[in-house]
Amino acid sequence: GGGGSSGGGGGGGSSGGGGDRNGSSRSGGSSYGGGGGGSSSYGGGGGSSSYGGSSSYGGSRGGDRNGSSGGYSRNGSSGGSYGGGGYGGGGGGGSYGGSGGRGGWGSSSKSSMAGGGLTKPKWDMARLAPFEKDFYQPTAVLNARPEHEVEEYRARHEITVRGSCMVRPIQFFTDYNLPEFVMAEIRRQNYQVPTPIQAQGWPIALSGKDFVGIARTGSGKTLGFIMPAIVHINHQAYLKHGDGPIALVLAPTRELAQQILSVAKDFGSSSRIRATCVFGGAPKGPQIRDLQNGAEICIATPGRLLDILEMGKTNLRRCTYLVLDEADRMLDMGFEPQIRKIVDQIRPDRQTLMWSATWPREVRKLAEDFLKDYTQLNVGSLNLSANHNILQIVDVCREWEKEEKLMKLLNEMTQEKTHKTIIFCQTKKKVDTITRVMRRTGWPAMCIHGDKSQQERDWVLKEFRAGNSPILVATDVAARGLDVEDVKFVINYDFPSGSEDYVHRIGRTGRSDKAGTAYTFFTKDNIKQAADLVAVLQEAKQVVNPELGEMAQIAQSMGGWGGRSRWGGGGGRGGGGGGRGGRRW
């Protein structure tokens, strides 16, 4: 990013330090500050102002999921009130980008990272108040069920359990002595049987054990950790004035956090459990007020929660139940330092549940650091796989053909009785462009991405859910957090950066055992993902476009990009080879 004469430079991203907004009044500095980093996809550095970091003692959040630098509200420049003196330090490095630029004379300080103002408590286990966490109460029916029936159920639903807590799955709600306040809500919601992740996850969680749950989207995991949280809270002492939450759920996006809040309110209301949601992009005042009034459940994005903890407006001394939802996604977004700062504030003998769609090395390391003697629960194939209820169609084409193909697809889709559609683009600029083109041609399209205000995003999602605007154009900000039951179609206008994001995108359709269709435009620019996409299609028993298969073979012959699985990273990229002529892609 560009640096001012005496100010700190913006943070660097892998595709350029400052993006197209570098130095603008929105992200740039004033007085003695250096130019702020751009808010483009891979850019990112916090703008600085008047001897230090902008906004609240740090750089602005910067880019989207692939370039969030300058920290989350406080992380970024090390100048300002909490900085290292002089004329301001440099912006923080982007998640995938390089390190931030250095300030003129500023030095770093511990507050150059989010949560730098917090100190790790020295826990004296002998003086900590005891709490209950084992509530496992199987019925005689569950205990009497033959072992072969249990194993048949696990095999049928591809359930794998590793660890010391090998409890039997709750196949029916009557298998377990669930509290009446839980059963009342289950009856009201007309749930028939637990989903596989709930059936096996509930008894592990209710036993008070730490566990990692690995399952694809749409598996019912939210209730998988909210129901045990409510039982856990009901067995603890009431909150007193000044106490923080008993259950804390960390989530990567505000959309996902709000959806978890909805489930928590539904199932907590009958036992008068209060839940609140803490996330950036909305005023802090009401969120702080909810916490100080006594919310037993707090669902939070890491950056905003750290802000409130540093302000001294709440604490985690009473927290005994911790959930990390979509842990892989939070690591992708660069939240690991914030997560570690938060977990440091929670007593070590807490119960911890971690949920993830994948199980790469980074997530395994987090589990080893945060969980004790944990049980690992997998539901579904151990390889990266898509929901088999989704018809996947891949159209190999040129970039300039996409717009016309999109219009033809939309004309075909509107013949369907239900045609709620999500269109994914790779950049915020492309989302805005495609939305404008569609609206000009009469399509009722609306869009969301990271530059939209929280109020606008909430309104757009409300309109989409209600069906008033049945076409939503979005970046990956909505790929994991968006939970709408009746999405019929997903269109990948731009192919994502990896096959895992592809699986999560198309997982917005085909939920609750309903059929869905995913269309994908695939160009020569995506050739390095061809082999991974072919593997996903073959696993789901889908027809593989011959042109896509040819691209995969060419990519592998050029040095190859190793395929990926849910259990590890992909192979290294080899050297590029010369192109072959004559193909339309």
Coordinates of C-alpha atoms in Angstrom, one line a residue:
G1 CA 0.0 0.0 0.0
G2 CA 1.1 3.5 -0.5
G3 CA 2.7 5.2 2.5
G4 CA 2.4 8.8 3.4
S5 CA 5.5 11.0 4.0
S6 CA 5.5 10.3 7.7
G7 CA 2.8 7.6 8.0
G8 CA 2.5 3.9 8.0
G9 CA 2.0 2.1 4.7
G10 CA -1.1 0.0 4.1
G11 CA -0.9 -3.7 4.4
G12 CA 0.2 -5.7 1.4
G13 CA -1.9 -8.3 -0.3
S14 CA -0.8 -11.0 -2.7
S15 CA -2.4 -9.3 -5.6
G16 CA -1.1 -5.8 -4.8
G17 CA -0.8 -3.7 -1.7
G18 CA -3.5 -1.1 -2.3
G19 CA -6.4 -2.0 -4.4
D20 CA -8.4 0.4 -6.6
R21 CA -9.5 2.2 -3.4
N22 CA -6.0 2.8 -2.1
G23 CA -5.6 6.2 -0.6
S24 CA -9.3 7.1 -1.0
S25 CA -11.1 9.1 1.7
R26 CA -12.8 5.9 2.6
S27 CA -9.7 3.9 3.4
G28 CA -6.9 6.4 3.2
G29 CA -5.3 8.5 5.8
S30 CA -5.5 12.1 6.9
S31 CA -3.0 14.4 8.6
Y32 CA 0.2 12.4 9.0
G33 CA -1.3 9.0 8.1
G34 CA -0.2 6.8 5.2
G35 CA -2.5 5.7 2.5
G36 CA -4.9 2.9 3.4
G37 CA -4.9 -0.5 1.7
G38 CA -7.4 -1.2 -1.0
S39 CA -10.6 -3.1 -0.4
S40 CA -10.2 -5.2 -3.5
S41 CA -10.4 -9.0 -3.3
Y42 CA -6.7 -9.6 -2.5
G43 CA -5.7 -6.2 -1.3
G44 CA -6.2 -5.0 2.1
G45 CA -4.3 -2.7 4.6
G46 CA -5.8 -0.5 7.1
G47 CA -5.9 3.2 6.4
S48 CA -4.2 5.4 9.0
S49 CA -5.1 8.8 10.3
S50 CA -3.5 11.4 12.5
Y51 CA -0.4 9.8 13.9
G52 CA -1.8 6.3 14.1
G53 CA -4.3 3.7 13.0
S54 CA -7.7 4.6 11.6
S55 CA -11.0 3.6 13.1
S56 CA -10.5 2.1 16.6
Y57 CA -6.8 2.0 17.1
G58 CA -6.2 -0.2 14.0
G59 CA -6.5 -0.5 10.3
S60 CA -9.8 -0.9 8.6
R61 CA -10.8 -4.4 7.9
G62 CA -9.7 -4.1 4.3
G63 CA -10.6 -6.7 1.7
D64 CA -12.9 -9.6 1.7
R65 CA -12.3 -13.2 2.8
N66 CA -9.1 -13.6 0.9
G67 CA -7.5 -10.3 1.8
S68 CA -8.7 -9.2 5.2
S69 CA -5.8 -7.3 6.5
G70 CA -5.4 -4.4 8.8
G71 CA -7.2 -6.6 11.3
Y72 CA -10.6 -6.7 12.6
S73 CA -11.3 -3.3 14.1
R74 CA -8.2 -3.1 16.2
N75 CA -5.6 -5.1 14.4
G76 CA -3.6 -3.3 11.8
S77 CA -1.5 -0.3 12.3
S78 CA 0.4 -0.1 15.5
G79 CA 0.3 3.6 15.9
G80 CA -2.3 5.7 17.7
S81 CA -3.2 5.4 21.3
Y82 CA -2.2 1.8 21.5
G83 CA 0.6 1.9 19.0
G84 CA 4.3 1.9 19.3
G85 CA 4.9 5.7 19.1
G86 CA 6.3 7.8 16.4
Y87 CA 4.1 8.5 13.4
G88 CA 2.2 5.2 13.2
G89 CA 3.1 1.6 12.4
G90 CA 2.3 -0.4 9.3
G91 CA -0.9 -2.2 8.4
G92 CA -1.4 -5.9 9.1
G93 CA -0.7 -8.5 6.4
G94 CA -3.5 -10.0 4.5
S95 CA -4.8 -13.5 5.1
Y96 CA -3.3 -14.7 1.8
G97 CA -1.2 -11.7 1.2
G98 CA 2.3 -10.6 2.2
S99 CA 3.1 -8.7 5.3
G100 CA 2.0 -5.1 5.9
G101 CA 4.1 -2.1 5.1
R102 CA 6.2 -0.5 7.8
G103 CA 5.5 2.8 9.3
G104 CA 7.9 5.7 9.1
W105 CA 9.2 5.6 12.6
G106 CA 6.6 3.5 14.5
S107 CA 7.4 0.3 16.2
S108 CA 5.1 -2.5 16.8
S109 CA 3.4 -3.2 20.1
K110 CA 1.2 -6.0 21.4
S111 CA -1.8 -4.0 20.5
S112 CA -1.0 -4.1 16.8
M113 CA -2.9 -7.4 16.9
A114 CA -6.6 -7.7 17.8
G115 CA -7.0 -8.5 21.5
G116 CA -3.6 -7.1 22.3
G117 CA -5.0 -5.2 25.2
L118 CA -6.2 -8.5 26.9
T119 CA -4.1 -10.4 29.3
K120 CA -4.4 -14.2 29.7
P121 CA -5.9 -15.1 33.1
K122 CA -3.8 -17.2 35.5
W123 CA -6.3 -20.0 36.1
D124 CA -6.2 -21.5 39.6
M125 CA -8.2 -24.7 39.0
A126 CA -8.6 -25.3 42.8
R127 CA -10.4 -22.0 43.2
L128 CA -12.7 -22.2 40.2
A129 CA -16.4 -22.8 40.9
P130 CA -17.4 -26.4 39.9
F131 CA -19.9 -26.9 37.2
E132 CA -21.9 -29.8 35.7
K133 CA -21.4 -31.0 32.1
D134 CA -22.4 -34.7 32.1
F135 CA -26.1 -35.1 31.4
Y136 CA -26.2 -38.4 29.5
Q137 CA -29.5 -40.2 30.2
P138 CA -30.2 -43.0 27.7
T139 CA -33.5 -44.8 28.0
A140 CA -33.8 -48.6 28.6
V141 CA -34.9 -48.9 25.0
L142 CA -31.7 -47.4 23.7
N143 CA -29.6 -49.6 26.0
A144 CA -31.5 -52.7 24.9
R145 CA -31.0 -52.1 21.2
P146 CA -29.0 -54.8 19.6
E147 CA -25.4 -53.8 18.6
H148 CA -25.9 -54.9 15.0
E149 CA -28.8 -52.4 14.7
V150 CA -26.6 -49.6 16.0
E151 CA -23.8 -50.5 13.5
E152 CA -26.4 -50.8 10.6
Y153 CA -27.6 -47.3 11.4
R154 CA -24.1 -45.9 11.4
A155 CA -23.2 -47.6 8.2
R156 CA -26.4 -46.5 6.4
H157 CA -25.7 -42.8 7.3
E158 CA -21.9 -43.0 6.9
I159 CA -21.3 -42.2 10.6
T160 CA -17.7 -42.8 11.8
V161 CA -16.8 -42.3 15.5
R162 CA -13.2 -42.2 16.8
G163 CA -12.3 -41.7 20.4
S164 CA -13.2 -42.7 23.9
C165 CA -16.9 -41.7 23.9
M166 CA -18.5 -44.4 21.8
V167 CA -22.1 -43.8 22.9
R168 CA -25.0 -45.1 20.9
P169 CA -26.8 -42.8 18.5
I170 CA -30.2 -41.5 19.4
Q171 CA -32.2 -42.7 16.4
F172 CA -35.5 -41.5 17.8
F173 CA -36.4 -38.7 20.2
T174 CA -37.8 -41.3 22.6
D175 CA -34.4 -43.0 22.8
Y176 CA -33.3 -40.3 25.3
N177 CA -34.8 -38.6 28.3
L178 CA -34.8 -35.1 26.8
P179 CA -36.1 -32.4 29.0
E180 CA -39.7 -31.4 28.4
F181 CA -38.7 -27.8 27.4
V182 CA -36.7 -29.3 24.5
M183 CA -39.4 -31.9 23.5
A184 CA -42.0 -29.1 23.5
E185 CA -40.1 -27.2 20.8
I186 CA -39.3 -30.4 18.9
R187 CA -43.1 -31.1 18.7
R188 CA -43.8 -27.5 17.8
Q189 CA -41.3 -27.6 14.9
N190 CA -42.7 -31.0 13.8
Y191 CA -39.4 -32.8 13.8
Q192 CA -39.8 -36.5 13.1
V193 CA -36.4 -38.0 13.9
P194 CA -32.9 -36.5 14.6
T195 CA -30.6 -36.1 11.6
P196 CA -27.5 -38.4 11.6
I197 CA -25.2 -35.6 13.0
Q198 CA -27.7 -34.9 15.8
A199 CA -28.3 -38.6 16.5
Q200 CA -24.7 -39.3 17.2
G201 CA -23.5 -35.8 18.2
W202 CA -26.1 -35.2 20.9
P203 CA -25.2 -38.1 23.2
I204 CA -21.4 -37.2 22.9
A205 CA -22.1 -33.6 23.7
L206 CA -24.5 -34.4 26.6
S207 CA -21.8 -36.7 28.1
G208 CA -19.8 -33.5 28.7
K209 CA -17.0 -34.6 26.3
D210 CA -15.1 -32.5 23.9
F211 CA -15.7 -33.4 20.3
V212 CA -15.0 -32.5 16.6
G213 CA -17.9 -32.9 14.2
I214 CA -17.2 -33.1 10.5
A215 CA -20.2 -32.9 8.2
R216 CA -21.3 -31.3 5.0
T217 CA -23.6 -28.3 5.0
G218 CA -27.4 -28.9 5.5
S219 CA -26.8 -31.7 8.0
G220 CA -28.6 -30.1 11.0
K221 CA -25.4 -29.3 12.9
T222 CA -26.7 -26.0 14.4
L223 CA -29.3 -27.8 16.5
G224 CA -26.6 -30.4 17.0
F225 CA -24.8 -28.0 19.3
I226 CA -27.6 -25.6 20.4
M227 CA -29.7 -28.3 22.1
P228 CA -26.9 -29.6 24.3
A229 CA -26.0 -25.9 25.1
I230 CA -29.5 -25.3 26.4
V231 CA -29.4 -28.5 28.5
H232 CA -26.0 -27.4 29.8
I233 CA -27.1 -23.9 30.7
N234 CA -30.2 -25.2 32.6
H235 CA -27.9 -27.2 34.9
Q236 CA -25.7 -24.2 35.9
A237 CA -26.2 -21.4 38.5
Y238 CA -28.2 -18.4 37.3
L239 CA -26.2 -15.5 35.9
K240 CA -25.4 -12.6 38.3
H241 CA -24.9 -9.0 37.6
G242 CA -21.6 -8.6 35.7
D243 CA -21.4 -12.2 34.5
G244 CA -20.8 -13.0 30.9
P245 CA -22.4 -15.8 28.8
I246 CA -22.3 -19.5 29.8
A247 CA -22.3 -20.7 26.2
L248 CA -20.2 -19.0 23.5
V249 CA -20.6 -19.9 19.8
L250 CA -17.9 -18.4 17.4
A251 CA -18.9 -18.2 13.8
P252 CA -17.2 -16.8 10.7
T253 CA -19.9 -14.5 9.3
R254 CA -22.7 -12.3 10.6
E255 CA -25.2 -14.1 8.4
L256 CA -24.3 -17.5 10.0
A257 CA -24.3 -15.9 13.5
Q258 CA -27.8 -14.5 13.0
Q259 CA -29.1 -17.9 11.8
I260 CA -27.6 -19.7 14.8
L261 CA -29.3 -17.0 17.0
S262 CA -32.7 -17.8 15.5
V263 CA -32.3 -21.5 16.4
A264 CA -31.1 -20.6 19.9
K265 CA -34.1 -18.3 20.5
D266 CA -36.5 -21.0 19.3
F267 CA -35.2 -23.7 21.6
G268 CA -34.2 -21.5 24.5
S269 CA -37.4 -19.5 24.9
S270 CA -39.3 -22.3 26.7
S271 CA -36.8 -22.3 29.5
R272 CA -36.3 -18.5 29.4
I273 CA -32.7 -18.7 28.2
R274 CA -31.6 -15.4 26.6
A275 CA -29.4 -15.4 23.5
T276 CA -27.7 -12.5 21.7
C277 CA -25.6 -12.0 18.6
V278 CA -22.4 -10.0 18.4
F279 CA -21.0 -9.1 15.0
G280 CA -19.4 -6.2 13.1
G281 CA -21.2 -3.9 10.8
A282 CA -23.9 -3.1 13.4
P283 CA -23.9 -0.7 16.4
K284 CA -22.1 -2.0 19.5
G285 CA -24.4 -0.4 22.0
P286 CA -27.4 -2.8 21.7
Q287 CA -25.0 -5.8 21.6
I288 CA -23.2 -4.6 24.8
R289 CA -26.6 -3.9 26.5
D290 CA -27.8 -7.5 25.7
L291 CA -24.6 -9.0 27.2
Q292 CA -24.8 -6.8 30.3
N293 CA -28.5 -7.6 30.9
G294 CA -27.5 -11.3 31.1
A295 CA -27.4 -13.4 28.0
E296 CA -26.7 -17.0 28.7
I297 CA -25.8 -17.7 25.0
C298 CA -23.6 -15.4 22.9
I299 CA -23.1 -16.1 19.2
A300 CA -20.3 -14.0 17.9
T301 CA -17.9 -13.2 15.1
P302 CA -14.3 -13.1 16.6
G303 CA -13.4 -9.5 15.8
R304 CA -16.4 -7.8 17.4
L305 CA -16.3 -10.0 20.5
L306 CA -12.7 -9.1 21.0
D307 CA -13.6 -5.4 20.7
I308 CA -16.2 -5.8 23.4
L309 CA -13.9 -7.8 25.7
E310 CA -11.1 -5.2 25.3
M311 CA -13.6 -2.5 26.2
G312 CA -14.3 -4.4 29.5
K313 CA -18.0 -4.5 28.7
T314 CA -18.3 -8.2 29.2
N315 CA -16.1 -11.2 30.2
L316 CA -15.9 -15.0 29.7
R317 CA -15.4 -16.0 33.3
R318 CA -18.7 -17.9 33.4
C319 CA -18.2 -19.6 30.0
T320 CA -18.2 -23.4 30.3
Y321 CA -19.5 -24.4 26.9
L322 CA -17.6 -23.3 23.8
V323 CA -18.5 -24.0 20.1
L324 CA -16.3 -23.2 17.1
D325 CA -18.7 -23.4 14.2
E326 CA -17.2 -23.7 10.7
A327 CA -13.7 -23.7 12.1
D328 CA -12.1 -24.3 8.7
R329 CA -13.9 -21.2 7.3
M330 CA -12.7 -19.1 10.2
L331 CA -9.1 -20.1 9.6
D332 CA -9.5 -19.4 5.9
M333 CA -10.7 -15.9 6.8
G334 CA -7.6 -15.3 9.0
F335 CA -9.4 -15.4 12.4
E336 CA -6.9 -17.8 14.1
P337 CA -5.2 -15.1 16.2
Q338 CA -8.5 -13.7 17.4
I339 CA -9.8 -17.2 18.2
R340 CA -6.8 -17.9 20.3
K341 CA -7.1 -14.6 22.2
I342 CA -10.7 -15.4 23.0
V343 CA -10.1 -19.0 24.0
D344 CA -7.4 -17.8 26.4
Q345 CA -10.1 -15.9 28.3
I346 CA -12.1 -19.1 29.0
R347 CA -11.5 -21.5 31.8
P348 CA -9.4 -24.6 30.7
D349 CA -11.9 -27.2 32.0
R350 CA -14.7 -26.0 29.7
Q351 CA -16.5 -28.3 27.3
T352 CA -15.4 -27.5 23.7
L353 CA -17.2 -28.5 20.5
M354 CA -15.6 -27.9 17.1
W355 CA -17.5 -28.1 13.8
S356 CA -16.0 -28.2 10.3
A357 CA -16.8 -29.3 6.8
T358 CA -13.2 -30.3 6.2
W359 CA -10.3 -31.6 8.3
P360 CA -7.1 -30.1 7.0
R361 CA -3.9 -29.8 9.0
E362 CA -4.7 -26.3 10.3
V363 CA -8.0 -27.4 11.8
R364 CA -6.4 -30.5 13.3
K365 CA -3.8 -28.3 15.0
L366 CA -6.6 -26.1 16.4
A367 CA -8.4 -29.2 17.8
E368 CA -5.2 -30.5 19.4
D369 CA -4.6 -27.1 21.1
F370 CA -8.2 -26.4 22.3
L371 CA -9.8 -29.8 22.9
K372 CA -8.9 -32.5 25.5
D373 CA -9.3 -36.2 24.9
Y374 CA -11.8 -35.4 22.2
T375 CA -14.0 -37.7 20.2
Q376 CA -14.2 -37.3 16.4
L377 CA -17.5 -37.7 14.6
N378 CA -17.7 -37.9 10.8
V379 CA -20.9 -38.0 8.9
G380 CA -20.5 -38.6 5.2
S381 CA -17.7 -39.7 2.9
L382 CA -14.2 -39.0 4.1
N383 CA -13.4 -37.6 0.7
L384 CA -14.6 -34.1 -0.4
S385 CA -18.1 -34.8 -1.7
A386 CA -21.2 -32.9 -2.7
N387 CA -24.8 -33.6 -1.7
H388 CA -26.1 -36.5 -4.0
N389 CA -29.5 -34.9 -4.2
I390 CA -28.0 -32.1 -6.4
L391 CA -27.9 -32.4 -10.2
Q392 CA -24.5 -30.9 -11.2
I393 CA -24.2 -29.5 -14.8
V394 CA -20.9 -28.0 -16.0
D395 CA -20.8 -25.8 -19.1
V396 CA -17.2 -25.4 -20.5
C397 CA -17.3 -22.0 -22.2
R398 CA -15.4 -18.8 -22.9
E399 CA -15.6 -15.8 -20.5
W400 CA -17.5 -13.6 -22.9
E401 CA -20.2 -16.3 -23.4
K402 CA -21.2 -16.3 -19.8
E403 CA -23.7 -13.4 -19.8
E404 CA -25.7 -14.8 -22.7
K405 CA -25.7 -18.3 -21.3
L406 CA -26.9 -16.9 -17.9
M407 CA -29.9 -15.2 -19.6
K408 CA -30.9 -18.5 -21.4
L409 CA -30.6 -20.4 -18.1
L410 CA -32.9 -18.0 -16.3
N411 CA -35.5 -18.2 -19.1
E412 CA -35.5 -22.0 -18.7
M413 CA -35.6 -21.8 -14.9
T414 CA -38.7 -19.6 -14.7
Q415 CA -40.7 -22.4 -16.3
E416 CA -40.3 -24.2 -13.0
K417 CA -42.9 -23.7 -10.3
T418 CA -40.2 -22.9 -7.7
H419 CA -37.2 -21.1 -9.1
K420 CA -35.4 -19.5 -6.1
T421 CA -31.9 -19.1 -7.4
I422 CA -28.5 -18.0 -6.0
I423 CA -25.8 -16.8 -8.5
F424 CA -22.2 -16.8 -7.2
C425 CA -19.6 -14.5 -8.6
Q426 CA -16.0 -14.3 -7.5
T427 CA -15.7 -10.5 -6.9
K428 CA -17.9 -7.8 -5.4
K429 CA -17.5 -5.8 -8.6
K430 CA -18.8 -8.7 -10.7
V431 CA -21.7 -9.2 -8.4
D432 CA -22.7 -5.5 -8.8
T433 CA -22.3 -5.7 -12.6
I434 CA -24.3 -8.9 -13.1
T435 CA -27.1 -7.6 -10.8
R436 CA -27.3 -4.3 -12.9
V437 CA -27.4 -6.3 -16.2
M438 CA -30.1 -8.6 -14.9
R439 CA -32.3 -5.8 -13.5
R440 CA -32.0 -3.8 -16.8
T441 CA -33.3 -6.9 -18.6
G442 CA -36.3 -7.3 -16.2
W443 CA -35.0 -9.9 -13.8
P444 CA -35.9 -9.3 -10.1
A445 CA -32.3 -9.8 -8.9
M446 CA -30.8 -8.4 -5.7
C447 CA -27.3 -8.9 -4.3
I448 CA -25.2 -9.1 -1.2
H449 CA -21.4 -8.9 -0.6
G450 CA -19.0 -7.6 2.0
D451 CA -19.3 -3.9 1.0
K452 CA -23.1 -3.8 1.7
S453 CA -24.2 -2.5 5.1
Q454 CA -25.7 -4.9 7.6
Q455 CA -29.1 -3.2 7.3
E456 CA -29.1 -3.7 3.5
R457 CA -27.9 -7.3 3.7
D458 CA -30.6 -8.2 6.2
W459 CA -33.3 -6.6 4.0
V460 CA -32.0 -8.4 0.9
L461 CA -32.0 -11.8 2.6
K462 CA -35.4 -11.2 4.1
E463 CA -36.8 -10.4 0.6
F464 CA -35.1 -13.5 -0.9
R465 CA -36.4 -15.8 1.8
A466 CA -39.9 -14.5 1.4
G467 CA -39.6 -15.0 -2.4
N468 CA -40.3 -11.4 -3.2
S469 CA -37.0 -11.3 -5.0
P470 CA -36.2 -14.9 -6.0
I471 CA -32.8 -14.3 -7.5
L472 CA -29.8 -13.5 -5.3
V473 CA -26.4 -12.6 -6.6
A474 CA -23.6 -13.1 -4.1
T475 CA -19.9 -13.5 -3.3
D476 CA -18.7 -16.4 -1.1
V477 CA -19.7 -14.3 1.9
A478 CA -23.0 -16.1 1.6
A479 CA -21.7 -19.5 0.6
R480 CA -21.6 -21.1 4.1
G481 CA -23.7 -18.8 6.2
L482 CA -26.8 -18.6 4.1
D483 CA -29.5 -21.1 5.2
V484 CA -32.6 -21.0 3.0
E485 CA -34.6 -24.2 2.7
D486 CA -36.2 -23.8 -0.7
V487 CA -33.4 -22.8 -3.1
K488 CA -34.0 -24.7 -6.3
F489 CA -31.0 -23.6 -8.4
V490 CA -27.4 -22.5 -7.8
I491 CA -25.4 -20.9 -10.7
N492 CA -21.6 -20.6 -10.4
Y493 CA -21.1 -17.7 -12.8
D494 CA -17.5 -17.7 -11.8
F495 CA -15.9 -20.9 -10.5
P496 CA -14.5 -20.5 -7.0
S497 CA -10.8 -20.7 -6.0
G498 CA -11.1 -24.2 -4.8
S499 CA -13.3 -27.3 -4.9
E500 CA -14.3 -27.1 -1.2
D501 CA -15.9 -23.7 -1.9
Y502 CA -17.6 -25.2 -4.9
V503 CA -19.2 -27.9 -2.7
H504 CA -20.3 -25.4 -0.1
R505 CA -21.8 -23.1 -2.8
I506 CA -23.9 -25.8 -4.4
G507 CA -24.9 -27.0 -0.9
R508 CA -27.3 -24.1 -0.7
T509 CA -29.7 -26.2 -2.8
G510 CA -30.8 -29.8 -2.3
R511 CA -31.3 -29.3 1.5
S512 CA -33.5 -31.4 3.7
D513 CA -33.5 -34.3 1.1
K514 CA -35.0 -32.1 -1.6
A515 CA -33.7 -32.1 -5.2
G516 CA -31.7 -29.2 -6.5
T517 CA -29.7 -28.2 -9.6
A518 CA -26.3 -26.6 -9.8
Y519 CA -25.0 -25.0 -13.1
T520 CA -21.4 -24.1 -13.4
F521 CA -19.6 -22.0 -16.1
F522 CA -16.1 -23.3 -16.4
T523 CA -13.4 -21.5 -18.5
K524 CA -9.7 -22.1 -19.4
D525 CA -8.8 -19.8 -16.5
N526 CA -10.1 -22.5 -14.1
I527 CA -8.1 -25.3 -15.6
K528 CA -6.1 -26.0 -12.4
Q529 CA -9.4 -26.9 -10.6
A530 CA -10.6 -29.3 -13.4
A531 CA -9.3 -32.5 -11.8
D532 CA -10.8 -31.7 -8.4
L533 CA -14.1 -30.9 -10.0
V534 CA -14.1 -34.1 -12.0
A535 CA -13.4 -36.0 -8.7
V536 CA -16.4 -34.3 -7.0
L537 CA -18.7 -35.1 -10.0
Q538 CA -17.6 -38.7 -10.1
E539 CA -18.1 -39.2 -6.4
A540 CA -21.6 -37.9 -6.7
K541 CA -22.2 -40.2 -9.8
Q542 CA -22.8 -37.2 -12.1
V543 CA -22.1 -37.0 -15.8
V544 CA -18.7 -35.5 -16.6
N545 CA -18.6 -33.1 -19.5
P546 CA -16.0 -34.5 -22.0
E547 CA -14.4 -31.1 -22.4
L548 CA -14.0 -30.8 -18.7
G549 CA -12.4 -34.3 -18.6
E550 CA -10.0 -33.3 -21.3
M551 CA -9.1 -30.1 -19.4
A552 CA -8.4 -32.2 -16.3
Q553 CA -6.1 -34.5 -18.3
I554 CA -4.2 -31.6 -19.8
A555 CA -3.8 -29.9 -16.3
Q556 CA -2.3 -33.1 -14.9
S557 CA 0.0 -33.6 -17.8
M558 CA 1.3 -30.0 -17.3
G559 CA 2.7 -30.9 -13.9
G560 CA -0.6 -31.5 -12.2
W561 CA -2.5 -30.0 -9.4
G562 CA -3.0 -32.6 -6.8
G563 CA -6.6 -33.5 -5.8
R564 CA -7.9 -32.5 -2.4
S565 CA -9.8 -34.4 0.2
R566 CA -11.5 -33.4 3.4
W567 CA -8.5 -34.8 5.2
G568 CA -5.6 -32.8 3.8
G569 CA -4.3 -30.2 1.4
G570 CA -3.8 -30.5 -2.3
G571 CA -0.7 -31.4 -4.1
G572 CA 1.8 -28.8 -5.3
R573 CA 1.4 -27.1 -8.6
G574 CA 3.8 -28.1 -11.3
G575 CA 5.3 -26.1 -14.1
G576 CA 3.0 -24.8 -16.8
G577 CA 3.1 -26.2 -20.3
G578 CA 2.2 -24.7 -23.7
G579 CA -1.4 -24.5 -24.7
R580 CA -2.9 -26.6 -27.5
G581 CA -4.9 -24.9 -30.2
G582 CA -8.2 -25.6 -31.7
R583 CA -10.4 -25.8 -28.6
R584 CA -13.2 -23.4 -28.0
W585 CA -12.0 -22.9 -24.4

